[in-house]
Amino acid sequence: MTESSALTLSGLNVGWIGTGVMGLSMAKRLQKERVNLFVHNRTKEKARDLLNEGAVWVDRPCDLIEKVNIVFMMVGLPEDVHSCIFGGHGFLQSEKELSGKVVVDMTTSSPSLALKVGGMLGQRGALSLDAPVSGGDIGAVNGTLSIMVGGDEAAFHKLRYFWEILGKTIVYHGSYGLGQHAKMVNQTLIATNMIGVSEALLYAYKVGMDPWKVLESVESGAAASWSLSQLGRRILKKDFTPGFYVDHFIKDMGIALEEAKKMDLGLPGLSLAHQLYLALKDQGGGQLGTQALYKALERINNISS
Amino acid sequence: MTESSALTLSGLNVGWIGTGVMGLSMAKRLQKERVNLFVHNRTKEKARDLLNEGAVWVDRPCDLIEKVNIVFMMVGLPEDVHSCIFGGHGFLQSEKELSGKVVVDMTTSSPSLALKVGGMLGQRGALSLDAPVSGGDIGAVNGTLSIMVGGDEAAFHKLRYFWEILGKTIVYHGSYGLGQHAKMVNQTLIATNMIGVSEALLYAYKVGMDPWKVLESVESGAAASWSLSQLGRRILKKDFTPGFYVDHFIKDMGIALEEAKKMDLGLPGLSLAHQLYLALKDQGGGQLGTQALYKALERINNISS
């Protein structure tokens, strides 16, 4: 782990907002490296582990940003990001000096919002980065996330110490919103591939084949994918518990399709995935894992397994 | 490499029909292991390398099957398979004893045809296997193919010596046609994922991002796939030369959809891929590699890169 001298000079007091599945694991990694955390979350109880280890609770984002020079956010939805920054208790409500502070939003959120955040915080002299991640809860725990960064380039370099605690593949993509756009590319890939994983396993089921043997045949060649090996396995075990929630995935696909629409870009595969996941949500699957797409395709085909 | 004593006793004279990109490389691997080849191909010139190394040319499949106990086929289309077996010069035209001979069709062909082949050859006492492969030309050259086998189980075990020369992942799936069904699962995965790869890279292009940086961000996490890393790279290099022909892929998807239809199974993702590839063919892309799907999506979006 390399240390940035700039950071050592300014001290390692850091703000953290959002202690859900991902955020909590990530914040714990920082805490383990002796970073002093000032924490806020909608539900205080979910930050308990961090508080027990010495993190300081702060009631409102506008107070939190006054106490630190760097704030990480990992909340659920773009609305939550919006509220933390522009809301009644948001960062911008602080009357203190914000100049030089860095706000890092690691939530998967909209590129347009990242642009707005960059502009509005910039007016107060603060720097911002959009830095969504991929790699799931396991990646968050192990610090092997892929972190896709957009926004102020100097701030990106300044935070190298933190990136290396949290992730393995760290790429700076350019100005505000491009981290989010990279994440949309990521979600487009996963969404469309999940249709294939679901349909392929359903085909094998319908033929009456041993699905485990089929998986063995196809997972190491040209059909190989992370989703097939990881989520395909869960489908075969009928394990539809969430690694990543259908509800959140639908949010992400909605953002990608919205951005594509703004660019007059037609994405038929992503659109189909979005529709199928909406059907799954309608069937009550919003809180299942994304591999539950298989269930939606079973339903369409009147299969009950 | 283990040797089957049964095979050593009967000698290693083997028939090989089909010396295209895949077939030639595979036959060469057998030849390198001192298997004596009796070769037939529609175009004799394409078998030249094998003949120069001592393979014996045979003009007609019906003559070829009389000279050997094992025949491998790796031809282009189900029609070609049909012709080699049921045609005017096909195996079944031989008036000699076929009992105990083994016919291995490694062409990606229809499960229904494999069933018919199994039945008709079985009436003459011959055994058959459908054994399509995945892993592309590189896998054929290096002997690292995934081989998906259906048909007579005793014959499958008898041929272990050959499987190990040709492939790495060798799975027996059950009776006639199940090897082909496994390959359909494989193609369903690839087809649907290729939509995602194409749309994702097109999204990045349209945003104006550095596509290589985007690839770096997404290829090692949950969006990782063989197609993304291998074919996505070719797309970014604007290399649309065929590793695998669009025309052949359309044939495969057609078979999978036909089989699915027989089972009353709706596969919306595979169907969309099929439609998009048909559009690509209509644009003159039939002889390009499957990564050219990107071009069809460019066209739909009125992008010329």
Coordinates of C-alpha atoms in Angstrom, one line a residue:
Chain A
M1 CA 0.0 0.0 0.0
T2 CA 1.6 3.3 -1.0
E3 CA 0.8 6.4 1.0
S4 CA 0.2 9.8 -0.5
S5 CA 2.2 12.4 1.3
A6 CA -0.4 15.0 0.6
L7 CA -2.9 12.9 2.5
T8 CA -0.6 12.1 5.4
L9 CA -0.1 15.8 5.8
S10 CA -3.8 16.6 5.9
G11 CA -4.5 13.6 8.2
L12 CA -6.7 10.7 7.5
N13 CA -10.1 11.9 8.8
V14 CA -12.6 10.7 6.3
G15 CA -16.4 10.9 5.9
W16 CA -18.4 7.9 4.9
I17 CA -22.1 8.0 4.0
G18 CA -23.9 4.8 3.3
T19 CA -23.4 1.6 5.2
G20 CA -25.5 -0.9 3.3
V21 CA -24.1 -4.3 2.0
M22 CA -21.4 -2.7 -0.1
G23 CA -20.7 0.5 1.8
L24 CA -20.2 -1.2 5.1
S25 CA -17.6 -3.6 3.8
M26 CA -15.8 -0.9 2.0
A27 CA -15.8 1.4 5.1
K28 CA -14.5 -1.4 7.2
R29 CA -11.5 -1.8 4.9
L30 CA -10.6 1.9 5.4
Q31 CA -11.1 1.5 9.2
K32 CA -8.7 -1.5 9.2
E33 CA -6.1 0.8 7.7
R34 CA -6.5 3.2 10.6
V35 CA -8.5 5.7 8.7
N36 CA -10.6 7.7 11.1
L37 CA -14.2 7.6 9.9
F38 CA -17.0 10.1 10.4
V39 CA -20.1 8.2 9.5
H40 CA -23.7 8.9 8.4
N41 CA -26.4 6.5 7.2
R42 CA -30.2 6.7 6.9
T43 CA -30.4 3.9 9.5
K44 CA -27.9 4.4 12.3
E45 CA -28.1 0.8 13.4
K46 CA -26.5 -0.4 10.2
A47 CA -23.3 1.6 11.0
R48 CA -23.0 -0.1 14.4
D49 CA -19.9 -2.2 13.5
L50 CA -18.0 0.9 12.4
L51 CA -19.1 2.9 15.5
N52 CA -18.0 0.0 17.8
E53 CA -14.6 0.3 16.2
G54 CA -14.3 4.0 16.9
A55 CA -16.0 5.7 14.0
V56 CA -17.8 8.9 14.9
W57 CA -21.5 9.2 14.1
V58 CA -22.7 12.4 12.5
D59 CA -26.4 13.1 12.2
R60 CA -26.5 15.2 9.0
P61 CA -24.4 15.3 5.8
C62 CA -24.1 19.1 6.1
D63 CA -22.4 18.6 9.5
L64 CA -20.3 15.7 8.3
I65 CA -18.7 17.6 5.5
E66 CA -17.5 20.3 7.9
K67 CA -15.5 17.7 9.9
V68 CA -13.5 16.1 7.1
N69 CA -11.7 16.9 3.8
I70 CA -12.8 13.8 2.0
V71 CA -16.3 12.2 1.9
F72 CA -17.1 8.9 0.3
M73 CA -20.7 8.1 -0.5
M74 CA -22.2 4.7 -1.2
V75 CA -25.9 5.0 -1.0
G76 CA -28.8 3.3 -2.8
L77 CA -30.3 5.5 -5.4
P78 CA -29.6 8.7 -7.4
E79 CA -32.3 10.3 -5.2
D80 CA -30.3 9.5 -2.1
V81 CA -27.2 11.0 -3.7
H82 CA -29.2 14.1 -4.6
S83 CA -30.5 14.4 -1.1
C84 CA -27.1 14.1 0.5
I85 CA -25.8 17.0 -1.6
F86 CA -28.7 19.2 -2.5
G87 CA -31.2 18.3 0.3
G88 CA -32.3 20.2 3.3
H89 CA -29.4 18.7 5.3
G90 CA -27.1 18.2 2.3
F91 CA -23.5 19.3 1.9
L92 CA -24.4 22.5 0.2
Q93 CA -26.4 23.7 3.3
S94 CA -23.1 24.0 5.2
E95 CA -22.1 27.6 5.6
K96 CA -18.5 26.7 6.2
E97 CA -15.7 26.8 3.7
L98 CA -16.0 23.8 1.3
S99 CA -13.1 24.8 -0.9
G100 CA -10.6 22.0 -1.5
K101 CA -12.8 19.3 0.0
V102 CA -13.3 16.2 -2.1
V103 CA -16.7 14.4 -2.5
V104 CA -16.5 10.9 -3.9
D105 CA -19.8 9.3 -5.0
M106 CA -19.4 5.5 -5.4
T107 CA -23.1 4.9 -5.8
T108 CA -24.1 3.7 -9.2
S109 CA -26.0 6.8 -10.2
S110 CA -26.8 8.8 -13.3
P111 CA -24.0 10.4 -15.3
S112 CA -26.2 13.6 -15.6
L113 CA -26.4 13.8 -11.8
A114 CA -22.6 13.4 -11.6
L115 CA -22.3 16.3 -13.9
K116 CA -24.6 18.4 -11.9
V117 CA -22.8 17.5 -8.7
G118 CA -19.5 18.4 -10.2
G119 CA -20.8 21.8 -11.3
M120 CA -22.6 22.7 -8.0
L121 CA -19.8 21.6 -5.7
G122 CA -17.4 23.2 -8.0
Q123 CA -19.1 26.6 -7.4
R124 CA -18.2 26.2 -3.7
G125 CA -14.6 25.3 -4.6
A126 CA -15.1 21.6 -3.7
L127 CA -13.9 18.8 -6.0
S128 CA -16.0 15.8 -6.9
L129 CA -15.5 12.3 -8.3
D130 CA -18.1 9.8 -9.5
A131 CA -16.5 6.4 -8.8
P132 CA -19.0 3.5 -9.1
V133 CA -17.7 0.0 -8.6
S134 CA -18.1 -3.5 -9.9
G135 CA -17.2 -6.7 -8.2
G136 CA -20.1 -7.3 -5.8
D137 CA -20.0 -7.8 -2.1
I138 CA -17.1 -10.2 -2.3
G139 CA -15.0 -7.6 -4.1
A140 CA -16.0 -5.0 -1.4
V141 CA -14.9 -7.3 1.4
N142 CA -11.6 -8.3 -0.3
G143 CA -10.8 -4.9 -1.8
T144 CA -10.7 -6.3 -5.3
L145 CA -13.4 -4.0 -6.8
S146 CA -13.1 -2.4 -10.2
I147 CA -13.5 1.3 -9.6
M148 CA -14.5 3.5 -12.6
V149 CA -13.7 7.1 -11.9
G150 CA -14.8 10.3 -13.5
G151 CA -14.4 13.9 -12.4
D152 CA -11.6 16.1 -11.2
E153 CA -8.3 14.4 -12.3
A154 CA -6.1 16.0 -9.6
A155 CA -8.5 14.7 -6.9
F156 CA -8.4 11.2 -8.5
H157 CA -4.6 11.1 -8.1
K158 CA -4.8 12.6 -4.6
L159 CA -7.0 9.7 -3.5
R160 CA -4.8 6.8 -4.8
Y161 CA -4.2 5.6 -1.3
F162 CA -7.9 4.9 -0.8
W163 CA -8.4 3.4 -4.3
E164 CA -5.8 0.8 -3.5
I165 CA -7.4 -0.1 -0.2
L166 CA -10.8 -0.6 -1.9
G167 CA -10.1 -1.9 -5.3
K168 CA -7.8 -3.7 -7.8
T169 CA -8.7 -2.3 -11.2
I170 CA -8.7 1.5 -10.9
V171 CA -9.3 3.4 -14.1
Y172 CA -9.8 7.2 -14.5
H173 CA -12.1 7.7 -17.4
G174 CA -12.2 11.5 -17.7
S175 CA -14.4 14.3 -16.6
Y176 CA -17.6 14.3 -14.4
G177 CA -20.0 11.4 -15.2
L178 CA -17.6 9.3 -17.2
G179 CA -17.2 6.9 -14.2
Q180 CA -20.9 6.4 -14.2
H181 CA -21.0 6.0 -18.0
A182 CA -18.3 3.2 -17.6
K183 CA -20.6 1.6 -15.0
M184 CA -23.5 1.7 -17.5
V185 CA -21.3 -0.1 -20.0
N186 CA -20.7 -2.7 -17.3
Q187 CA -24.4 -3.1 -16.5
T188 CA -25.3 -3.3 -20.2
L189 CA -23.0 -6.3 -20.5
I190 CA -24.3 -8.0 -17.4
A191 CA -28.0 -7.4 -18.2
T192 CA -27.8 -8.8 -21.7
N193 CA -25.6 -11.7 -20.8
M194 CA -28.1 -12.7 -18.0
I195 CA -30.7 -13.3 -20.6
G196 CA -28.4 -15.7 -22.3
V197 CA -27.5 -17.5 -19.1
S198 CA -31.1 -17.9 -18.2
E199 CA -32.3 -19.0 -21.6
A200 CA -29.4 -21.4 -22.0
L201 CA -30.0 -23.2 -18.7
L202 CA -33.8 -23.2 -19.4
Y203 CA -33.1 -24.8 -22.8
A204 CA -31.0 -27.5 -21.1
Y205 CA -33.7 -28.0 -18.5
K206 CA -36.4 -28.4 -21.1
V207 CA -34.4 -30.9 -23.1
G208 CA -34.0 -32.9 -19.9
M209 CA -30.2 -32.7 -19.7
D210 CA -28.1 -32.9 -16.6
P211 CA -27.6 -29.1 -16.2
W212 CA -24.3 -29.5 -14.3
K213 CA -22.7 -31.5 -17.1
V214 CA -23.9 -28.8 -19.5
L215 CA -22.4 -26.1 -17.4
E216 CA -19.1 -28.0 -17.4
S217 CA -19.1 -28.2 -21.2
V218 CA -19.8 -24.6 -21.8
E219 CA -18.3 -22.6 -19.0
S220 CA -14.6 -22.9 -20.1
G221 CA -14.9 -22.1 -23.8
A222 CA -16.2 -19.3 -26.0
A223 CA -19.4 -19.1 -23.9
A224 CA -17.5 -18.5 -20.7
S225 CA -18.5 -15.6 -18.5
W226 CA -18.5 -14.5 -14.9
S227 CA -22.3 -14.5 -14.8
L228 CA -22.5 -18.1 -16.2
S229 CA -20.0 -19.5 -13.7
Q230 CA -21.2 -17.5 -10.7
L231 CA -24.9 -16.8 -11.2
G232 CA -25.5 -19.8 -13.4
R233 CA -24.3 -22.0 -10.6
R234 CA -26.7 -20.3 -8.2
I235 CA -29.6 -20.8 -10.6
L236 CA -28.8 -24.5 -10.7
K237 CA -28.8 -24.6 -6.9
K238 CA -32.1 -22.7 -7.0
D239 CA -30.4 -20.0 -4.9
F240 CA -32.1 -16.7 -5.7
T241 CA -30.9 -14.8 -2.7
P242 CA -29.5 -11.4 -3.6
G243 CA -25.9 -10.8 -4.4
F244 CA -27.2 -7.8 -6.3
Y245 CA -30.9 -6.8 -6.0
V246 CA -33.2 -6.9 -9.0
D247 CA -34.6 -3.6 -7.9
H248 CA -31.2 -1.9 -8.0
F249 CA -30.4 -3.5 -11.3
I250 CA -33.6 -2.2 -12.8
K251 CA -32.6 1.3 -11.6
D252 CA -29.2 0.9 -13.3
M253 CA -30.7 -0.3 -16.6
G254 CA -33.2 2.6 -16.4
I255 CA -30.3 5.0 -16.1
A256 CA -28.4 3.5 -19.0
L257 CA -31.5 3.5 -21.3
E258 CA -32.3 7.0 -20.3
E259 CA -28.7 8.1 -21.2
A260 CA -28.8 6.1 -24.4
K261 CA -32.1 7.8 -25.3
K262 CA -30.5 11.2 -24.8
M263 CA -27.9 10.2 -27.3
D264 CA -30.4 8.8 -29.8
L265 CA -28.9 5.4 -29.2
G266 CA -31.1 2.3 -29.6
L267 CA -30.0 -0.7 -27.5
P268 CA -32.4 -3.5 -28.2
G269 CA -30.7 -6.1 -26.0
L270 CA -30.5 -3.9 -23.0
S271 CA -34.1 -2.9 -23.6
L272 CA -35.2 -6.5 -23.7
A273 CA -33.4 -7.2 -20.4
H274 CA -35.0 -4.2 -18.8
Q275 CA -38.5 -5.4 -19.9
L276 CA -37.8 -9.0 -18.6
Y277 CA -36.5 -7.7 -15.3
L278 CA -39.6 -5.4 -14.9
A279 CA -41.7 -8.5 -15.5
L280 CA -39.7 -10.3 -12.7
K281 CA -40.3 -7.3 -10.4
D282 CA -44.0 -7.4 -11.2
Q283 CA -44.0 -11.1 -10.2
G284 CA -42.7 -10.0 -6.8
G285 CA -39.0 -10.6 -7.5
G286 CA -37.6 -7.1 -6.8
Q287 CA -35.7 -8.2 -3.7
L288 CA -34.3 -11.3 -5.2
G289 CA -30.8 -11.5 -6.8
T290 CA -30.4 -10.7 -10.5
Q291 CA -30.0 -14.5 -11.3
A292 CA -33.8 -14.7 -10.6
L293 CA -34.2 -13.6 -14.3
Y294 CA -34.3 -17.3 -14.8
K295 CA -37.6 -17.4 -12.9
A296 CA -39.1 -14.8 -15.1
L297 CA -38.3 -16.9 -18.2
E298 CA -39.7 -20.0 -16.5
R299 CA -42.9 -18.1 -15.9
I300 CA -43.1 -16.9 -19.5
N301 CA -42.7 -20.5 -20.5
N302 CA -45.2 -21.8 -18.0
I303 CA -42.5 -23.9 -16.3
S304 CA -42.6 -24.4 -12.5
S305 CA -39.5 -26.1 -11.2
Chain B
M1 CA -1.9 -39.4 -23.6
T2 CA -3.4 -42.7 -22.6
E3 CA -3.9 -45.5 -25.2
S4 CA -7.0 -47.6 -25.4
S5 CA -5.9 -51.2 -25.8
A6 CA -9.1 -51.9 -27.7
L7 CA -8.0 -49.4 -30.2
T8 CA -4.4 -50.5 -30.4
L9 CA -5.6 -54.0 -31.2
S10 CA -7.9 -52.9 -34.1
G11 CA -5.2 -50.5 -35.4
L12 CA -5.4 -46.8 -35.8
N13 CA -6.8 -46.4 -39.3
V14 CA -9.3 -43.7 -39.1
G15 CA -11.5 -41.9 -41.6
W16 CA -11.8 -38.1 -41.7
I17 CA -14.4 -36.2 -43.6
G18 CA -14.2 -32.4 -43.7
T19 CA -11.0 -30.4 -43.9
G20 CA -12.2 -26.8 -43.5
V21 CA -10.7 -24.5 -40.9
M22 CA -11.6 -26.6 -37.9
G23 CA -11.5 -30.1 -39.5
L24 CA -8.0 -29.7 -41.0
S25 CA -6.4 -28.6 -37.7
M26 CA -8.1 -31.4 -35.8
A27 CA -7.1 -34.0 -38.4
K28 CA -3.5 -32.8 -38.3
R29 CA -3.4 -33.4 -34.5
L30 CA -4.4 -37.0 -35.1
Q31 CA -1.9 -37.4 -37.9
K32 CA 0.8 -36.0 -35.6
E33 CA 0.0 -38.9 -33.2
R34 CA 0.6 -41.4 -36.0
V35 CA -3.0 -42.1 -36.7
N36 CA -3.4 -43.3 -40.3
L37 CA -6.0 -41.1 -42.0
F38 CA -8.3 -41.9 -44.9
V39 CA -9.6 -38.5 -46.0
H40 CA -12.5 -37.2 -47.9
N41 CA -13.5 -33.6 -48.5
R42 CA -15.7 -31.8 -51.0
T43 CA -12.7 -29.9 -52.3
K44 CA -9.7 -32.3 -52.4
E45 CA -7.2 -29.4 -52.5
K46 CA -8.1 -28.4 -48.9
A47 CA -6.9 -31.8 -47.7
R48 CA -3.5 -31.4 -49.4
D49 CA -1.5 -30.9 -46.1
L50 CA -2.8 -34.2 -44.8
L51 CA -2.2 -36.1 -48.1
N52 CA 1.4 -34.7 -48.2
E53 CA 1.9 -36.3 -44.8
G54 CA 0.7 -39.7 -45.9
A55 CA -3.1 -39.6 -45.6
V56 CA -4.9 -41.6 -48.2
W57 CA -7.5 -39.8 -50.3
V58 CA -10.9 -41.5 -50.8
D59 CA -13.4 -40.2 -53.4
R60 CA -16.6 -41.2 -51.7
P61 CA -17.9 -41.6 -48.2
C62 CA -19.4 -45.0 -49.0
D63 CA -15.9 -46.2 -50.0
L64 CA -14.2 -44.5 -47.0
I65 CA -16.3 -46.2 -44.4
E66 CA -15.3 -49.6 -45.8
K67 CA -11.7 -48.9 -45.1
V68 CA -11.8 -48.0 -41.5
N69 CA -13.6 -48.7 -38.2
I70 CA -13.9 -45.1 -37.1
V71 CA -14.9 -42.1 -39.1
F72 CA -14.9 -38.5 -37.9
M73 CA -16.9 -35.9 -39.7
M74 CA -16.4 -32.1 -39.4
V75 CA -18.4 -30.6 -42.3
G76 CA -20.2 -27.3 -42.7
L77 CA -24.0 -27.8 -42.5
P78 CA -26.5 -30.4 -41.5
E79 CA -27.2 -30.9 -45.2
D80 CA -23.6 -32.0 -45.6
V81 CA -23.9 -34.4 -42.7
H82 CA -27.0 -35.7 -44.2
S83 CA -25.4 -36.2 -47.6
C84 CA -22.4 -38.0 -46.2
I85 CA -24.6 -40.5 -44.5
F86 CA -27.8 -40.8 -46.5
G87 CA -26.7 -39.4 -49.9
G88 CA -26.0 -41.2 -53.2
H89 CA -22.4 -41.8 -52.1
G90 CA -23.2 -41.9 -48.4
F91 CA -22.1 -44.4 -45.8
L92 CA -25.4 -46.3 -46.1
Q93 CA -24.8 -47.0 -49.8
S94 CA -22.0 -49.3 -48.8
E95 CA -23.0 -52.9 -49.2
K96 CA -20.2 -54.1 -46.9
E97 CA -20.7 -54.9 -43.2
L98 CA -20.9 -51.8 -41.1
S99 CA -21.5 -53.5 -37.9
G100 CA -19.3 -52.3 -35.0
K101 CA -18.0 -49.3 -37.0
V102 CA -18.2 -45.9 -35.2
V103 CA -19.3 -42.7 -36.9
V104 CA -18.5 -39.5 -35.0
D105 CA -20.1 -36.3 -36.3
M106 CA -18.3 -33.3 -34.9
T107 CA -20.2 -30.8 -37.1
T108 CA -22.5 -28.5 -35.2
S109 CA -25.8 -29.9 -36.5
S110 CA -29.3 -30.5 -35.5
P111 CA -30.1 -32.8 -32.5
S112 CA -33.0 -34.2 -34.6
L113 CA -30.6 -35.2 -37.4
A114 CA -28.2 -36.8 -34.8
L115 CA -31.2 -38.9 -33.6
K116 CA -32.0 -40.0 -37.1
V117 CA -28.3 -40.8 -37.8
G118 CA -28.2 -42.9 -34.6
G119 CA -31.3 -44.8 -35.6
M120 CA -30.4 -45.4 -39.3
L121 CA -26.7 -46.4 -38.7
G122 CA -27.9 -48.5 -35.7
Q123 CA -30.0 -50.5 -38.1
R124 CA -26.8 -51.5 -39.9
G125 CA -25.1 -52.3 -36.5
A126 CA -23.0 -49.2 -36.6
L127 CA -22.6 -46.9 -33.6
S128 CA -22.7 -43.2 -33.8
L129 CA -21.8 -40.2 -31.7
D130 CA -22.7 -36.5 -32.1
A131 CA -19.7 -34.6 -30.8
P132 CA -19.7 -30.9 -31.6
V133 CA -17.0 -28.7 -30.2
S134 CA -16.4 -25.3 -28.9
G135 CA -13.1 -23.4 -28.6
G136 CA -12.6 -22.1 -32.1
D137 CA -9.7 -22.5 -34.5
I138 CA -7.2 -21.9 -31.7
G139 CA -8.7 -24.7 -29.7
A140 CA -8.6 -27.0 -32.7
V141 CA -4.9 -26.3 -33.3
N142 CA -4.0 -26.7 -29.7
G143 CA -6.2 -29.6 -28.8
T144 CA -8.0 -27.6 -26.1
L145 CA -11.6 -27.9 -27.4
S146 CA -14.6 -28.5 -25.3
I147 CA -16.2 -31.6 -26.9
M148 CA -19.9 -32.3 -26.1
V149 CA -20.8 -35.8 -26.8
G150 CA -24.1 -37.6 -27.3
G151 CA -24.9 -41.1 -28.6
D152 CA -23.6 -44.6 -27.9
E153 CA -21.9 -44.6 -24.5
A154 CA -19.7 -47.6 -25.1
A155 CA -18.4 -45.9 -28.3
F156 CA -17.8 -42.7 -26.3
H157 CA -15.5 -44.6 -23.9
K158 CA -13.8 -46.5 -26.7
L159 CA -12.7 -43.3 -28.3
R160 CA -11.2 -41.7 -25.3
Y161 CA -7.7 -41.8 -26.9
F162 CA -9.0 -39.5 -29.7
W163 CA -10.9 -37.1 -27.4
E164 CA -7.7 -36.5 -25.5
I165 CA -5.8 -35.6 -28.6
L166 CA -8.5 -33.2 -29.8
G167 CA -9.9 -31.6 -26.6
K168 CA -9.6 -30.6 -23.0
T169 CA -13.1 -30.6 -21.7
I170 CA -14.8 -33.8 -22.7
V171 CA -18.3 -34.4 -21.5
Y172 CA -20.7 -37.2 -22.3
H173 CA -24.2 -35.9 -22.1
G174 CA -26.3 -39.0 -22.9
S175 CA -28.0 -40.4 -25.9
Y176 CA -28.2 -39.3 -29.5
G177 CA -28.5 -35.6 -30.0
L178 CA -27.6 -34.5 -26.5
G179 CA -24.1 -33.4 -27.7
Q180 CA -25.8 -31.2 -30.2
H181 CA -28.2 -29.9 -27.6
A182 CA -25.3 -29.0 -25.4
K183 CA -23.8 -27.1 -28.3
M184 CA -27.1 -25.2 -28.7
V185 CA -26.8 -24.2 -25.1
N186 CA -23.3 -22.9 -25.9
Q187 CA -24.4 -21.0 -28.9
T188 CA -27.4 -19.4 -27.0
L189 CA -25.0 -18.1 -24.4
I190 CA -22.6 -16.6 -27.0
A191 CA -25.3 -15.2 -29.2
T192 CA -27.0 -13.3 -26.5
N193 CA -23.8 -12.1 -24.9
M194 CA -22.6 -10.8 -28.3
I195 CA -25.6 -8.4 -28.3
G196 CA -24.4 -7.1 -24.9
V197 CA -20.7 -6.8 -26.0
S198 CA -21.8 -4.8 -29.1
E199 CA -24.2 -2.5 -27.4
A200 CA -21.9 -1.8 -24.5
L201 CA -19.0 -0.8 -26.8
L202 CA -21.3 1.2 -28.9
Y203 CA -22.6 3.0 -25.8
A204 CA -19.0 3.9 -24.9
Y205 CA -18.3 5.0 -28.4
K206 CA -21.4 7.2 -28.4
V207 CA -20.5 8.8 -25.1
G208 CA -17.0 9.5 -26.6
M209 CA -15.1 7.5 -24.0
D210 CA -11.7 5.9 -24.6
P211 CA -13.0 2.4 -25.3
W212 CA -9.8 0.6 -24.3
K213 CA -10.0 2.2 -20.8
V214 CA -13.7 1.1 -20.6
L215 CA -12.7 -2.4 -21.6
E216 CA -10.0 -2.4 -18.9
S217 CA -12.6 -1.4 -16.3
V218 CA -15.3 -4.0 -17.2
E219 CA -13.5 -7.1 -18.4
S220 CA -12.2 -8.4 -15.1
G221 CA -15.3 -8.0 -12.9
A222 CA -18.9 -9.3 -13.0
A223 CA -19.2 -8.3 -16.7
A224 CA -16.3 -10.5 -17.7
S225 CA -16.7 -12.9 -20.6
W226 CA -14.6 -14.7 -23.2
S227 CA -16.5 -12.8 -25.9
L228 CA -15.9 -9.4 -24.3
S229 CA -12.2 -10.0 -23.9
Q230 CA -11.6 -11.8 -27.2
L231 CA -14.2 -10.4 -29.6
G232 CA -14.6 -7.1 -27.9
R233 CA -10.9 -6.5 -28.5
R234 CA -11.3 -7.3 -32.2
I235 CA -14.2 -4.9 -32.5
L236 CA -12.1 -2.1 -31.0
K237 CA -9.4 -2.9 -33.5
K238 CA -12.0 -2.9 -36.3
D239 CA -11.0 -6.4 -37.1
F240 CA -14.1 -8.2 -38.4
T241 CA -12.3 -11.1 -40.1
P242 CA -13.9 -14.4 -39.2
G243 CA -12.9 -16.6 -36.3
F244 CA -16.4 -17.9 -36.7
Y245 CA -18.6 -17.0 -39.7
V246 CA -21.8 -15.1 -39.3
D247 CA -23.4 -17.5 -41.8
H248 CA -22.5 -20.5 -39.7
F249 CA -23.7 -18.8 -36.5
I250 CA -27.0 -18.0 -38.1
K251 CA -27.3 -21.7 -39.0
D252 CA -26.7 -22.6 -35.4
M253 CA -29.1 -20.1 -34.0
G254 CA -31.7 -21.4 -36.5
I255 CA -31.3 -24.9 -35.2
A256 CA -31.5 -23.9 -31.6
L257 CA -34.7 -21.8 -32.2
E258 CA -36.2 -24.7 -34.2
E259 CA -35.5 -27.2 -31.4
A260 CA -36.8 -24.7 -28.8
K261 CA -40.0 -24.3 -30.9
K262 CA -40.5 -28.0 -30.9
M263 CA -40.4 -27.9 -27.1
D264 CA -42.7 -24.8 -27.0
L265 CA -39.9 -22.9 -25.4
G266 CA -39.7 -19.1 -26.0
L267 CA -36.2 -17.7 -26.0
P268 CA -36.6 -13.9 -26.6
G269 CA -32.9 -13.1 -26.2
L270 CA -31.8 -15.8 -28.7
S271 CA -34.5 -14.7 -31.0
L272 CA -33.4 -11.1 -30.9
A273 CA -29.8 -12.2 -31.6
H274 CA -30.9 -14.2 -34.6
Q275 CA -32.9 -11.3 -36.0
L276 CA -29.9 -8.9 -35.6
Y277 CA -27.5 -11.4 -37.2
L278 CA -30.0 -11.9 -40.1
A279 CA -29.9 -8.1 -40.6
L280 CA -26.1 -8.2 -40.6
K281 CA -26.2 -10.9 -43.2
D282 CA -28.6 -8.9 -45.3
Q283 CA -26.1 -6.0 -45.1
G284 CA -23.6 -8.4 -46.7
G285 CA -21.9 -9.6 -43.5
G286 CA -22.4 -13.3 -43.8
Q287 CA -18.7 -14.0 -44.3
L288 CA -17.5 -11.8 -41.5
G289 CA -16.8 -12.9 -38.0
T290 CA -19.5 -13.0 -35.4
Q291 CA -18.1 -9.9 -33.7
A292 CA -19.4 -8.0 -36.8
L293 CA -22.7 -7.8 -34.9
Y294 CA -21.3 -4.5 -33.8
K295 CA -21.6 -3.3 -37.3
A296 CA -25.3 -4.2 -37.5
L297 CA -25.9 -2.2 -34.4
E298 CA -23.9 0.7 -35.8
R299 CA -26.1 0.6 -38.9
I300 CA -29.3 0.5 -36.9
N301 CA -28.1 3.6 -35.1
N302 CA -26.9 5.3 -38.2
I303 CA -23.3 5.4 -37.0
S304 CA -20.4 5.0 -39.5
S305 CA -17.1 4.5 -37.8

